[in-house]
Short mmCIF file of C-alpha atoms in Angstrom, two decimals:
data_model
loop_
_atom_site.label_atom_id
_atom_site.label_comp_id
_atom_site.label_asym_id
_atom_site.label_seq_id
_atom_site.Cartn_x
_atom_site.Cartn_y
_atom_site.Cartn_z
CA MET A 7 -19.15 15.87 5.45
CA ILE A 8 -18.82 15.85 1.68
CA THR A 9 -21.70 15.13 -0.72
CA VAL A 10 -21.31 14.01 -4.33
CA SER A 11 -24.33 14.53 -6.57
CA ASN A 12 -24.65 13.15 -10.13
CA VAL A 13 -20.94 13.49 -10.85
CA GLY A 14 -19.78 12.33 -14.26
CA LEU A 15 -16.51 12.54 -16.21
CA ARG A 16 -15.36 11.35 -19.62
CA TYR A 17 -12.01 11.45 -21.39
CA GLY A 18 -12.85 11.29 -25.08
CA ASP A 19 -14.94 8.17 -25.60
CA ARG A 20 -13.89 6.69 -22.28
CA LYS A 21 -16.34 6.98 -19.40
CA LEU A 22 -14.70 7.18 -15.97
CA PHE A 23 -17.75 8.09 -13.88
CA GLU A 24 -21.46 8.45 -14.52
CA ASP A 25 -24.15 9.66 -12.11
CA VAL A 26 -22.05 9.12 -8.98
CA ASN A 27 -24.06 9.91 -5.85
CA ILE A 28 -22.42 9.44 -2.43
CA LYS A 29 -22.48 11.09 0.97
CA PHE A 30 -19.21 10.73 2.94
CA THR A 31 -20.05 11.31 6.61
CA PRO A 32 -17.94 12.26 9.67
CA GLY A 33 -16.47 9.58 11.89
CA ASN A 34 -15.94 7.20 8.97
CA CYS A 35 -12.93 6.22 6.88
CA TYR A 36 -13.74 5.25 3.28
CA GLY A 37 -11.30 3.10 1.31
CA LEU A 38 -11.67 4.00 -2.37
CA ILE A 39 -10.81 0.92 -4.42
CA GLY A 40 -10.91 0.05 -8.11
CA ALA A 41 -8.81 -1.55 -10.83
CA ASN A 42 -5.75 0.30 -12.17
CA GLY A 43 -6.93 3.07 -14.48
CA ALA A 44 -10.46 3.07 -13.07
CA GLY A 45 -10.05 6.68 -11.93
CA LYS A 46 -9.46 6.56 -8.17
CA SER A 47 -6.90 9.39 -8.10
CA THR A 48 -8.99 11.36 -10.58
CA PHE A 49 -12.02 11.07 -8.30
CA LEU A 50 -10.00 12.40 -5.36
CA LYS A 51 -8.97 15.35 -7.55
CA ILE A 52 -12.64 16.03 -8.31
CA LEU A 53 -13.42 15.99 -4.59
CA SER A 54 -10.58 18.42 -3.89
CA GLY A 55 -11.56 20.75 -6.74
CA GLU A 56 -8.33 20.21 -8.67
CA ILE A 57 -10.37 18.74 -11.54
CA GLU A 58 -13.89 19.85 -12.43
CA ALA A 59 -16.46 17.19 -13.20
CA GLN A 60 -18.33 17.53 -16.49
CA THR A 61 -21.63 16.89 -14.75
CA GLY A 62 -22.83 17.09 -11.16
CA ASP A 63 -21.55 18.81 -8.05
CA VAL A 64 -19.44 18.26 -4.94
CA HIS A 65 -20.61 20.02 -1.75
CA MET A 66 -19.12 20.46 1.71
CA GLY A 67 -20.73 21.88 4.82
CA PRO A 68 -20.38 25.64 5.42
CA GLY A 69 -17.05 26.58 6.95
CA GLU A 70 -15.63 23.07 6.61
CA ARG A 71 -12.01 22.57 5.58
CA LEU A 72 -10.61 19.92 3.24
CA ALA A 73 -7.00 18.69 3.33
CA VAL A 74 -5.18 16.71 0.63
CA LEU A 75 -1.98 14.68 0.73
CA LYS A 76 0.15 16.41 -1.90
CA GLN A 77 2.26 14.31 -4.26
CA ASN A 78 4.98 16.79 -5.30
CA GLN A 79 7.71 16.39 -2.69
CA PHE A 80 9.76 19.23 -4.23
CA GLU A 81 7.04 21.89 -3.89
CA TYR A 82 8.40 23.44 -0.68
CA GLU A 83 12.18 23.12 -1.08
CA GLU A 84 13.03 26.56 0.38
CA HIS A 85 10.60 26.39 3.30
CA GLU A 86 11.30 25.15 6.82
CA VAL A 87 9.85 21.76 7.74
CA LEU A 88 7.68 22.97 10.64
CA LYS A 89 6.22 25.78 8.52
CA VAL A 90 5.43 23.37 5.67
CA VAL A 91 3.29 21.35 8.06
CA ILE A 92 1.42 24.44 9.28
CA MET A 93 0.79 25.39 5.63
CA GLY A 94 -1.67 22.52 5.67
CA HIS A 95 -4.10 24.98 7.25
CA ALA A 96 -3.91 27.70 4.60
CA ARG A 97 -5.91 30.35 6.46
CA LEU A 98 -3.99 29.90 9.71
CA TYR A 99 -0.69 30.22 7.85
CA GLU A 100 -1.91 33.38 6.08
CA VAL A 101 -2.84 34.92 9.43
CA MET A 102 0.55 34.03 10.89
CA GLN A 103 2.39 35.55 7.92
CA GLU A 104 0.37 38.77 7.92
CA LYS A 105 0.62 39.11 11.71
CA ASP A 106 4.40 38.65 11.66
CA ALA A 107 4.78 41.13 8.78
CA ILE A 108 2.87 43.81 10.72
CA TYR A 109 4.98 43.31 13.86
CA MET A 110 8.14 43.59 11.78
CA LYS A 111 7.22 47.09 10.57
CA ALA A 112 9.50 49.88 11.72
CA ASP A 113 6.68 52.46 11.44
CA PHE A 114 3.96 50.58 13.31
CA SER A 115 0.74 52.67 13.05
CA ASP A 116 -2.57 52.72 14.94
CA GLU A 117 -4.18 51.13 11.88
CA ASP A 118 -1.57 48.36 12.04
CA GLY A 119 -2.40 47.86 15.71
CA MET A 120 -6.12 47.46 14.95
CA ARG A 121 -5.39 45.00 12.17
CA ALA A 122 -2.98 43.08 14.41
CA ALA A 123 -5.68 42.81 17.09
CA GLU A 124 -8.13 41.39 14.52
CA LEU A 125 -5.54 38.89 13.39
CA GLU A 126 -4.70 37.90 16.96
CA GLY A 127 -8.37 37.13 17.59
CA GLU A 128 -8.64 34.98 14.46
CA PHE A 129 -5.29 33.35 15.29
CA ALA A 130 -6.65 32.27 18.69
CA GLU A 131 -9.90 30.99 17.15
CA LEU A 132 -7.88 28.86 14.71
CA ASN A 133 -5.94 27.37 17.63
CA GLY A 134 -2.81 29.12 16.42
CA TRP A 135 -1.10 29.06 19.81
CA GLU A 136 -1.00 25.26 19.60
CA ALA A 137 0.04 25.15 15.92
CA GLU A 138 3.77 24.60 16.33
CA SER A 139 3.38 22.00 19.09
CA GLU A 140 0.74 20.11 17.07
CA ALA A 141 2.96 20.18 13.98
CA ALA A 142 5.90 18.91 16.03
CA ILE A 143 3.82 16.04 17.48
CA LEU A 144 2.72 14.97 13.98
CA LEU A 145 6.29 15.07 12.68
CA LYS A 146 7.61 13.11 15.65
CA GLY A 147 4.89 10.48 15.23
CA LEU A 148 5.94 9.97 11.62
CA GLY A 149 9.60 9.69 12.54
CA ILE A 150 10.86 13.22 11.77
CA GLY A 151 13.06 14.16 14.75
CA GLU A 152 13.20 17.63 16.29
CA ASP A 153 16.66 18.20 14.79
CA LEU A 154 14.99 18.36 11.34
CA HIS A 155 12.06 20.65 12.22
CA ASP A 156 13.96 23.86 11.46
CA LYS A 157 15.73 22.49 8.39
CA LYS A 158 14.71 23.43 4.87
CA MET A 159 12.84 20.78 2.90
CA SER A 160 15.70 20.67 0.40
CA GLU A 161 17.93 19.24 3.14
CA LEU A 162 15.66 16.21 3.73
CA THR A 163 15.71 12.82 2.05
CA GLY A 164 12.90 11.89 -0.31
CA GLY A 165 11.31 9.59 2.26
CA ASP A 166 11.33 12.28 4.94
CA LYS A 167 9.80 14.82 2.53
CA VAL A 168 6.88 12.45 1.98
CA LYS A 169 6.37 12.21 5.75
CA VAL A 170 6.33 16.02 6.06
CA LEU A 171 3.67 16.27 3.33
CA LEU A 172 1.60 13.66 5.18
CA ALA A 173 1.93 15.64 8.42
CA GLN A 174 0.81 18.72 6.46
CA ALA A 175 -2.37 16.94 5.36
CA LEU A 176 -3.15 15.75 8.91
CA PHE A 177 -2.46 19.12 10.52
CA GLY A 178 -5.24 21.19 12.06
CA LYS A 179 -7.95 18.49 12.24
CA PRO A 180 -9.45 19.00 8.75
CA ASP A 181 -13.14 18.21 8.31
CA VAL A 182 -12.42 16.09 5.23
CA LEU A 183 -9.09 14.34 4.65
CA LEU A 184 -8.12 12.95 1.21
CA LEU A 185 -5.15 10.55 1.17
CA ASP A 186 -3.75 9.01 -2.02
CA GLU A 187 -1.35 6.14 -1.16
CA PRO A 188 -0.36 7.57 2.26
CA THR A 189 1.76 4.55 3.28
CA ASN A 190 4.15 4.82 0.34
CA ASN A 191 7.75 5.27 1.58
CA LEU A 192 6.68 4.96 5.22
CA ASP A 193 8.51 2.61 7.56
CA MET A 194 6.70 0.15 9.80
CA LYS A 195 6.63 2.43 12.85
CA ALA A 196 5.27 5.39 10.87
CA ILE A 197 2.53 3.23 9.32
CA GLN A 198 1.48 1.97 12.75
CA TRP A 199 1.35 5.55 14.04
CA LEU A 200 -0.74 6.65 11.04
CA GLU A 201 -3.14 3.74 11.55
CA GLU A 202 -3.76 4.78 15.15
CA PHE A 203 -4.16 8.42 14.13
CA LEU A 204 -6.83 7.59 11.55
CA ILE A 205 -8.62 5.10 13.80
CA ASN A 206 -9.08 7.92 16.33
CA PHE A 207 -9.77 10.64 13.75
CA GLU A 208 -13.31 11.95 14.28
CA ASN A 209 -13.95 13.55 10.88
CA THR A 210 -14.21 12.19 7.31
CA VAL A 211 -11.36 10.29 5.66
CA ILE A 212 -11.23 9.05 2.05
CA VAL A 213 -8.15 7.00 1.24
CA VAL A 214 -6.68 5.20 -1.77
CA SER A 215 -4.14 2.51 -0.91
CA HIS A 216 -2.73 -0.78 -2.21
CA ASP A 217 -1.93 -1.80 1.37
CA ARG A 218 -4.68 -4.26 2.33
CA HIS A 219 -3.66 -4.45 5.99
CA PHE A 220 -3.85 -0.67 6.21
CA LEU A 221 -7.31 -0.64 4.59
CA ASN A 222 -8.49 -3.38 6.93
CA LYS A 223 -7.16 -1.56 9.97
CA VAL A 224 -8.52 1.95 9.34
CA CYS A 225 -11.54 1.64 7.03
CA THR A 226 -15.13 1.55 8.24
CA HIS A 227 -16.44 1.53 4.64
CA ILE A 228 -15.24 0.55 1.17
CA ALA A 229 -16.17 2.77 -1.79
CA ASP A 230 -15.90 0.46 -4.79
CA LEU A 231 -15.31 2.13 -8.17
CA ASP A 232 -16.64 -0.31 -10.76
CA PHE A 233 -18.70 -0.09 -13.96
CA GLY A 234 -18.25 3.71 -13.86
CA LYS A 235 -20.20 3.87 -10.59
CA ILE A 236 -19.13 4.05 -6.94
CA LYS A 237 -20.96 1.82 -4.49
CA VAL A 238 -20.30 2.09 -0.76
CA TYR A 239 -20.11 -1.05 1.39
CA VAL A 240 -20.02 -1.19 5.19
CA GLY A 241 -16.89 -2.95 6.45
CA ASN A 242 -13.21 -3.15 5.59
CA TYR A 243 -11.38 -4.44 2.51
CA ASP A 244 -11.43 -8.12 3.49
CA PHE A 245 -15.18 -7.96 4.01
CA TRP A 246 -15.66 -6.38 0.57
CA TYR A 247 -13.35 -8.93 -1.11
CA GLU A 248 -14.93 -11.98 0.49
CA SER A 249 -18.45 -10.74 -0.08
CA SER A 250 -17.78 -9.89 -3.75
CA GLN A 251 -16.28 -13.36 -4.28
CA LEU A 252 -19.29 -14.91 -2.58
CA ALA A 253 -21.66 -12.86 -4.73
CA THR A 254 -19.89 -14.04 -7.88
CA LYS A 255 -20.12 -17.64 -6.72
CA LEU A 256 -23.79 -17.33 -5.88
CA THR A 257 -24.57 -15.68 -9.21
CA GLN A 258 -22.83 -18.50 -11.06
CA GLU A 259 -24.72 -21.15 -9.12
CA SER A 260 -28.12 -20.00 -10.30
CA ASN A 261 -29.65 -23.45 -9.77
CA LYS A 262 -29.57 -23.01 -6.00
CA LYS A 263 -32.59 -21.69 -4.22
CA LYS A 264 -32.44 -18.06 -3.18
CA GLU A 265 -33.19 -19.03 0.40
CA GLU A 266 -30.03 -21.14 0.54
CA LYS A 267 -28.00 -18.25 -0.86
CA ILE A 268 -29.40 -15.83 1.68
CA LYS A 269 -28.58 -18.26 4.50
CA GLU A 270 -24.98 -18.53 3.29
CA LEU A 271 -24.71 -14.75 3.10
CA GLN A 272 -26.14 -14.32 6.59
CA GLU A 273 -23.64 -16.81 8.03
CA PHE A 274 -20.84 -14.99 6.28
CA ILE A 275 -21.96 -11.58 7.59
CA ALA A 276 -22.23 -12.98 11.11
CA ARG A 277 -18.58 -14.06 11.00
CA PHE A 278 -17.38 -10.68 9.78
CA SER A 279 -19.53 -8.61 12.10
CA ALA A 280 -17.18 -9.47 14.96
CA ASN A 281 -14.11 -8.29 13.05
CA ALA A 282 -14.82 -4.57 13.02
CA SER A 283 -11.94 -2.17 13.29
CA LYS A 284 -12.52 1.23 14.89
CA SER A 285 -14.36 -0.01 17.95
CA LYS A 286 -16.62 3.00 18.43
CA GLN A 287 -18.24 2.27 15.07
CA ALA A 288 -18.48 -1.48 15.67
CA THR A 289 -22.01 -1.52 17.08
CA SER A 290 -23.53 0.67 14.35
CA ARG A 291 -21.65 -1.23 11.66
CA LYS A 292 -22.99 -4.56 12.93
CA LYS A 293 -26.53 -3.18 12.68
CA LEU A 294 -25.86 -2.16 9.09
CA LEU A 295 -24.29 -5.52 8.26
CA ASP A 296 -27.30 -7.31 9.67
CA LYS A 297 -29.51 -5.40 7.22
CA ILE A 298 -27.51 -6.41 4.13
CA SER A 299 -29.48 -8.52 1.70
CA LEU A 300 -28.33 -10.65 -1.22
CA ASP A 301 -29.13 -7.87 -3.69
CA ASP A 302 -26.89 -5.42 -1.81
CA ILE A 303 -23.70 -7.31 -2.69
CA GLN A 304 -22.90 -7.52 -6.38
CA PRO A 305 -20.22 -9.40 -8.32
CA SER A 306 -17.19 -7.32 -9.28
CA SER A 307 -16.00 -6.76 -12.86
CA ARG A 308 -12.38 -7.02 -11.72
CA LYS A 309 -10.09 -9.64 -13.18
CA TYR A 310 -7.59 -11.47 -11.01
CA PRO A 311 -4.51 -13.08 -12.56
CA TYR A 312 -4.09 -16.81 -12.04
CA VAL A 313 -0.99 -17.27 -9.88
CA ASN A 314 -0.03 -20.87 -9.11
CA PHE A 315 3.49 -22.10 -8.40
CA THR A 316 3.72 -25.89 -8.87
CA PRO A 317 7.09 -27.52 -8.06
CA GLU A 318 8.17 -30.20 -10.52
CA ARG A 319 9.71 -32.25 -7.69
CA GLU A 320 9.40 -32.34 -3.93
CA VAL A 321 12.32 -30.81 -2.08
CA GLY A 322 14.41 -32.94 0.28
CA ASN A 323 15.42 -32.13 3.84
CA ASP A 324 18.58 -30.23 2.90
CA LEU A 325 17.66 -26.90 1.34
CA LEU A 326 20.15 -24.12 2.04
CA THR A 327 23.06 -23.52 4.40
CA VAL A 328 24.52 -20.00 4.69
CA GLU A 329 27.78 -19.63 6.63
CA GLY A 330 29.42 -16.33 7.55
CA ILE A 331 28.56 -14.35 4.43
CA SER A 332 29.91 -10.78 4.41
CA LYS A 333 29.78 -8.20 1.64
CA SER A 334 30.76 -4.55 1.25
CA ILE A 335 29.48 -2.25 -1.49
CA ASP A 336 31.30 1.01 -2.25
CA GLY A 337 33.21 0.66 1.01
CA VAL A 338 30.09 0.14 3.13
CA LYS A 339 29.55 -3.26 4.76
CA VAL A 340 25.98 -4.34 4.01
CA LEU A 341 26.29 -7.98 5.14
CA ASP A 342 28.37 -8.97 8.14
CA ASN A 343 28.82 -12.64 9.01
CA VAL A 344 25.29 -13.71 8.03
CA SER A 345 24.55 -17.36 8.82
CA PHE A 346 21.36 -19.43 8.83
CA ILE A 347 19.97 -22.79 7.74
CA MET A 348 16.80 -23.00 5.67
CA ASN A 349 14.61 -26.00 6.50
CA LYS A 350 11.96 -27.81 4.53
CA GLY A 351 8.68 -25.89 4.63
CA ASP A 352 10.29 -22.60 5.64
CA LYS A 353 8.76 -19.47 4.20
CA ILE A 354 11.20 -16.87 5.50
CA ALA A 355 10.41 -13.15 5.42
CA PHE A 356 13.34 -10.75 5.70
CA VAL A 357 11.92 -7.70 7.45
CA GLY A 358 13.03 -4.26 8.58
CA SER A 359 14.60 -1.33 6.78
CA ASN A 360 17.81 -3.04 5.60
CA GLU A 361 16.65 -3.42 1.98
CA ILE A 362 20.11 -3.18 0.40
CA ALA A 363 21.34 -6.03 2.61
CA TYR A 364 18.48 -8.31 1.60
CA SER A 365 18.78 -7.56 -2.12
CA THR A 366 22.53 -8.19 -1.88
CA LEU A 367 21.99 -11.49 -0.04
CA PHE A 368 19.49 -12.67 -2.67
CA LYS A 369 21.91 -11.77 -5.48
CA ILE A 370 24.65 -13.77 -3.77
CA LEU A 371 22.36 -16.78 -3.25
CA THR A 372 21.36 -16.74 -6.94
CA GLY A 373 24.93 -16.39 -8.18
CA GLU A 374 24.60 -12.83 -9.47
CA MET A 375 27.14 -11.55 -6.97
CA GLU A 376 30.11 -12.99 -5.09
CA PRO A 377 30.46 -12.58 -1.31
CA ASP A 378 33.62 -11.04 0.13
CA SER A 379 33.79 -13.92 2.58
CA GLY A 380 31.66 -16.84 3.70
CA LYS A 381 29.85 -19.47 1.67
CA PHE A 382 26.48 -21.03 0.96
CA LYS A 383 25.25 -24.36 -0.34
CA TRP A 384 21.95 -25.33 -1.96
CA GLY A 385 20.60 -28.87 -1.43
CA ILE A 386 20.82 -31.19 -4.44
CA THR A 387 17.02 -31.56 -4.61
CA THR A 388 16.40 -27.79 -4.80
CA SER A 389 15.71 -25.67 -7.85
CA GLN A 390 15.45 -21.91 -7.45
CA ALA A 391 13.44 -19.17 -9.15
CA TYR A 392 14.32 -15.53 -8.45
CA PHE A 393 12.28 -12.33 -8.55
CA PRO A 394 14.70 -9.35 -8.37
CA ARG A 395 13.77 -5.96 -6.93
CA ASP A 396 14.98 -4.34 -10.16
CA ASN A 397 13.80 -6.26 -13.24
CA SER A 398 14.78 -3.64 -15.84
CA GLU A 399 17.55 -5.77 -17.44
CA TYR A 400 14.91 -8.30 -18.55
CA PHE A 401 12.92 -5.72 -20.51
CA GLU A 402 15.06 -2.72 -21.53
CA LYS A 403 15.75 -2.47 -25.28
CA ASN A 404 13.89 -5.74 -25.76
CA ASP A 405 11.76 -5.72 -28.91
CA MET A 406 10.44 -9.25 -28.42
CA SER A 407 6.70 -9.77 -28.26
CA LEU A 408 5.40 -11.06 -24.93
CA VAL A 409 4.89 -14.51 -26.45
CA ASP A 410 8.52 -14.65 -27.62
CA TRP A 411 9.75 -13.14 -24.35
CA LEU A 412 8.04 -15.87 -22.34
CA ARG A 413 9.05 -18.61 -24.79
CA GLN A 414 12.72 -18.15 -23.93
CA TYR A 415 11.92 -19.17 -20.34
CA SER A 416 9.69 -22.10 -21.26
CA PRO A 417 11.62 -25.29 -20.38
CA ASN A 418 9.80 -27.55 -22.85
CA ASP A 419 9.56 -25.19 -25.84
CA GLN A 420 5.82 -24.89 -25.40
CA SER A 421 3.52 -24.09 -28.32
CA GLU A 422 2.31 -20.58 -29.05
CA SER A 423 -1.24 -21.52 -28.06
CA PHE A 424 0.03 -22.71 -24.65
CA LEU A 425 2.02 -19.50 -24.11
CA ARG A 426 -0.93 -17.36 -25.22
CA GLY A 427 -3.17 -19.21 -22.79
CA PHE A 428 -0.64 -18.79 -20.00
CA LEU A 429 -0.36 -15.05 -20.67
CA GLY A 430 -4.14 -14.82 -20.85
CA ARG A 431 -4.42 -16.16 -17.31
CA MET A 432 -1.99 -13.41 -16.32
CA LEU A 433 -4.38 -10.83 -17.88
CA PHE A 434 -2.59 -10.38 -21.24
CA SER A 435 -5.43 -11.12 -23.63
CA GLY A 436 -5.89 -10.92 -27.41
CA GLU A 437 -3.39 -8.74 -29.20
CA GLU A 438 -1.77 -7.65 -25.93
CA VAL A 439 0.51 -10.70 -26.21
CA GLN A 440 2.14 -9.01 -29.22
CA LYS A 441 3.19 -5.96 -27.21
CA LYS A 442 6.93 -5.36 -27.08
CA ALA A 443 8.57 -6.21 -23.77
CA SER A 444 10.26 -2.80 -23.70
CA VAL A 445 6.98 -0.84 -23.48
CA LEU A 446 5.37 -2.67 -20.58
CA SER A 447 4.21 -0.83 -17.46
CA GLY A 448 5.67 -1.63 -14.04
CA GLY A 449 2.76 -3.89 -13.10
CA GLU A 450 2.86 -5.71 -16.45
CA LYS A 451 6.58 -6.41 -16.03
CA VAL A 452 5.92 -7.91 -12.60
CA ARG A 453 3.23 -10.20 -14.03
CA CYS A 454 5.66 -11.31 -16.74
CA MET A 455 8.36 -12.06 -14.17
CA LEU A 456 5.87 -14.11 -12.14
CA SER A 457 4.92 -16.01 -15.33
CA LYS A 458 8.61 -16.78 -15.90
CA MET A 459 8.91 -18.13 -12.35
CA MET A 460 5.77 -20.24 -12.60
CA LEU A 461 7.03 -21.89 -15.81
CA SER A 462 10.28 -22.87 -14.08
CA GLY A 463 8.59 -25.40 -11.77
CA SER A 464 11.07 -24.48 -9.02
CA ASN A 465 10.62 -25.70 -5.46
CA VAL A 466 12.39 -22.75 -3.79
CA LEU A 467 11.38 -19.16 -4.55
CA LEU A 468 13.39 -15.99 -3.83
CA LEU A 469 11.21 -12.89 -4.14
CA ASP A 470 12.56 -9.40 -3.47
CA ASP A 471 9.56 -7.08 -2.93
CA PRO A 472 7.26 -8.73 -5.52
CA THR A 473 4.17 -6.64 -4.64
CA ASN A 474 5.76 -3.39 -5.83
CA HIS A 475 3.87 -1.93 -8.85
CA LEU A 476 0.98 -4.39 -8.48
CA ASP A 477 -2.67 -3.43 -8.04
CA LEU A 478 -4.84 -4.87 -5.27
CA GLU A 479 -6.20 -7.63 -7.49
CA SER A 480 -2.75 -8.86 -8.51
CA ILE A 481 -1.41 -8.59 -4.94
CA THR A 482 -4.36 -10.66 -3.69
CA ALA A 483 -3.82 -13.30 -6.40
CA LEU A 484 -0.08 -13.49 -5.70
CA ASN A 485 -0.73 -13.67 -1.96
CA ASN A 486 -3.14 -16.57 -2.43
CA GLY A 487 -0.75 -18.35 -4.81
CA LEU A 488 2.20 -18.14 -2.42
CA THR A 489 0.12 -19.11 0.60
CA SER A 490 -0.78 -22.39 -1.13
CA PHE A 491 2.75 -22.94 -2.55
CA LYS A 492 4.08 -26.35 -1.39
CA GLY A 493 7.77 -25.43 -1.60
CA SER A 494 9.94 -23.06 0.44
CA MET A 495 10.57 -19.34 0.12
CA LEU A 496 12.87 -16.44 0.96
CA PHE A 497 11.16 -13.10 0.43
CA THR A 498 10.87 -9.42 1.29
CA SER A 499 7.79 -7.23 1.14
CA HIS A 500 6.41 -3.95 2.49
CA ASP A 501 2.90 -5.44 2.50
CA HIS A 502 1.96 -6.31 6.10
CA GLN A 503 -0.82 -8.73 5.19
CA PHE A 504 1.36 -10.40 2.57
CA VAL A 505 4.08 -11.13 5.14
CA GLN A 506 1.62 -12.10 7.89
CA THR A 507 -0.29 -14.64 5.78
CA ILE A 508 2.74 -16.27 4.10
CA ALA A 509 5.75 -16.24 6.44
CA ASN A 510 6.30 -18.84 9.17
CA ARG A 511 9.78 -17.55 10.02
CA ILE A 512 11.14 -14.01 10.38
CA ILE A 513 14.72 -12.84 9.90
CA GLU A 514 15.96 -9.30 10.46
CA ILE A 515 19.55 -8.22 9.87
CA THR A 516 20.39 -5.40 12.29
CA PRO A 517 23.60 -3.46 13.02
CA SER A 518 23.97 -5.45 16.24
CA GLY A 519 23.41 -8.88 14.69
CA MET A 520 20.71 -11.06 13.19
CA LEU A 521 17.28 -11.78 14.65
CA ASP A 522 15.87 -15.15 13.56
CA LYS A 523 12.51 -16.31 14.93
CA GLN A 524 10.13 -19.14 13.99
CA LEU A 525 6.90 -17.15 14.22
CA THR A 526 4.43 -15.07 12.22
CA TYR A 527 4.94 -11.40 11.42
CA ASP A 528 2.32 -10.22 13.92
CA GLU A 529 3.87 -12.37 16.64
CA TYR A 530 7.23 -10.86 15.76
CA LEU A 531 5.85 -7.33 16.08
CA GLU A 532 4.22 -8.18 19.40
CA ASN A 533 7.43 -9.61 20.82
CA GLY A 534 8.49 -7.13 23.49
CA GLU A 535 12.22 -7.69 23.23
CA ILE A 536 12.31 -7.30 19.47
CA GLN A 537 9.96 -4.34 19.53
CA LYS A 538 12.18 -2.58 22.06
CA GLN A 539 15.20 -3.24 19.88
CA LEU A 540 13.36 -1.87 16.86
CA GLU A 541 12.43 1.29 18.72
CA THR A 542 16.05 1.78 19.80
CA MET A 543 17.18 1.38 16.21
CA TYR A 544 14.49 3.78 15.02
CA ALA A 545 15.47 6.44 17.56
CA SER A 546 19.13 6.21 16.61
#
């Protein structure tokens, strides 16, 4: 358990937190959410002791251990992978090192023997005899094979290093576990394994993530950082989002009687009470949900961009035909005889780990790259808008203001007031529209690219990982906008909920051929034949 009492922190005139009082209890997973820059990562650093709050205190129970997912993947370059995981339990690793050093002595004394006996006793108490097997199980679950366990960290890829650091945080059953974006760089199988691990974890977890499906799957509570305070809600992210939207709606409709509002809230809570993740907490959570009153749920201060793609014309029946496209890059074949037909109403998600193949295919379909062989044909009624994975060429060394940047993509030479209003709906307000395109953050660039696409009025969208760099609010707005889009789509994304709620067709390009199914993402994952094929690919 970890208790936060009256914690406050300011940076200059900016208040991040004020009088934060929370008790994080065992058996629960808390999703810490808040707008970009609200201070989520900073709050985790206060909990871990890396940063000291200006006011208040953070307390843990006596003898309890806290583990943190470290962010520096180059911190342990000269250490062996298995040992890096065990380092997650600092005291156990110290005992192991001292014990080994004593046994290595050439002049082993009686005093050394007594000290070794003490260390052996502590080693057993800390479950040291199971340390290497536990570390190996964690690594295997995250996709790090046994052939890498004795390698130095410097020999691993960046993605594998991240997995080792995650295993380090999970090692030794810490009493409090702090995870900042734990699903970053994880493949589908590793994320599923981590979800199951956290669902069954019996101690306290506090996690920051932009992955809504992950938050929905593992969280029993949401800790909402807003207005410089942190308020804890029972339930997962979807429950928090829907309830905050409902609270805003009810606040705006002040002419309604309070009794009617309470009835609507009670009906809403009743629907969500049945959707509890982490089954062993379901009963207690339902009791808590039943006690929620109208005053317990408050409107959020967050701002959501307005994302709405409106095609200028309806698409016909002929959209896209792809026949035998192949492409090699630097001598490596990334596309091999790819063929498919896109039909009206298709929203096709390209899934799996073959990101280079999908980006290459999208570049070919938009005319940015030529195939080595094969061909494709767009229907005469189609118009395409493209969101590239790498958008740097649109912004680098570009001294245009945002208004002028967007004007060049406005088909009807819209007025400045129109462009300002459009940018305002995408959260660029006031003088922000005069910012230079070259100085934008990653998330701001994505919102600009989405604005460009919306102005095009296209009826077919190609989006290559559009949720990258976006905060939860922008991801939610984009998700809603694409769900209601009346045209057709080809897209990639690492966001499970994004793919599940938008796609009605799944394509995966594998070394043994192409999988093409008319189903949702969850149905695709549940398909035994495909799942078996995925596991074979993963093992190889």
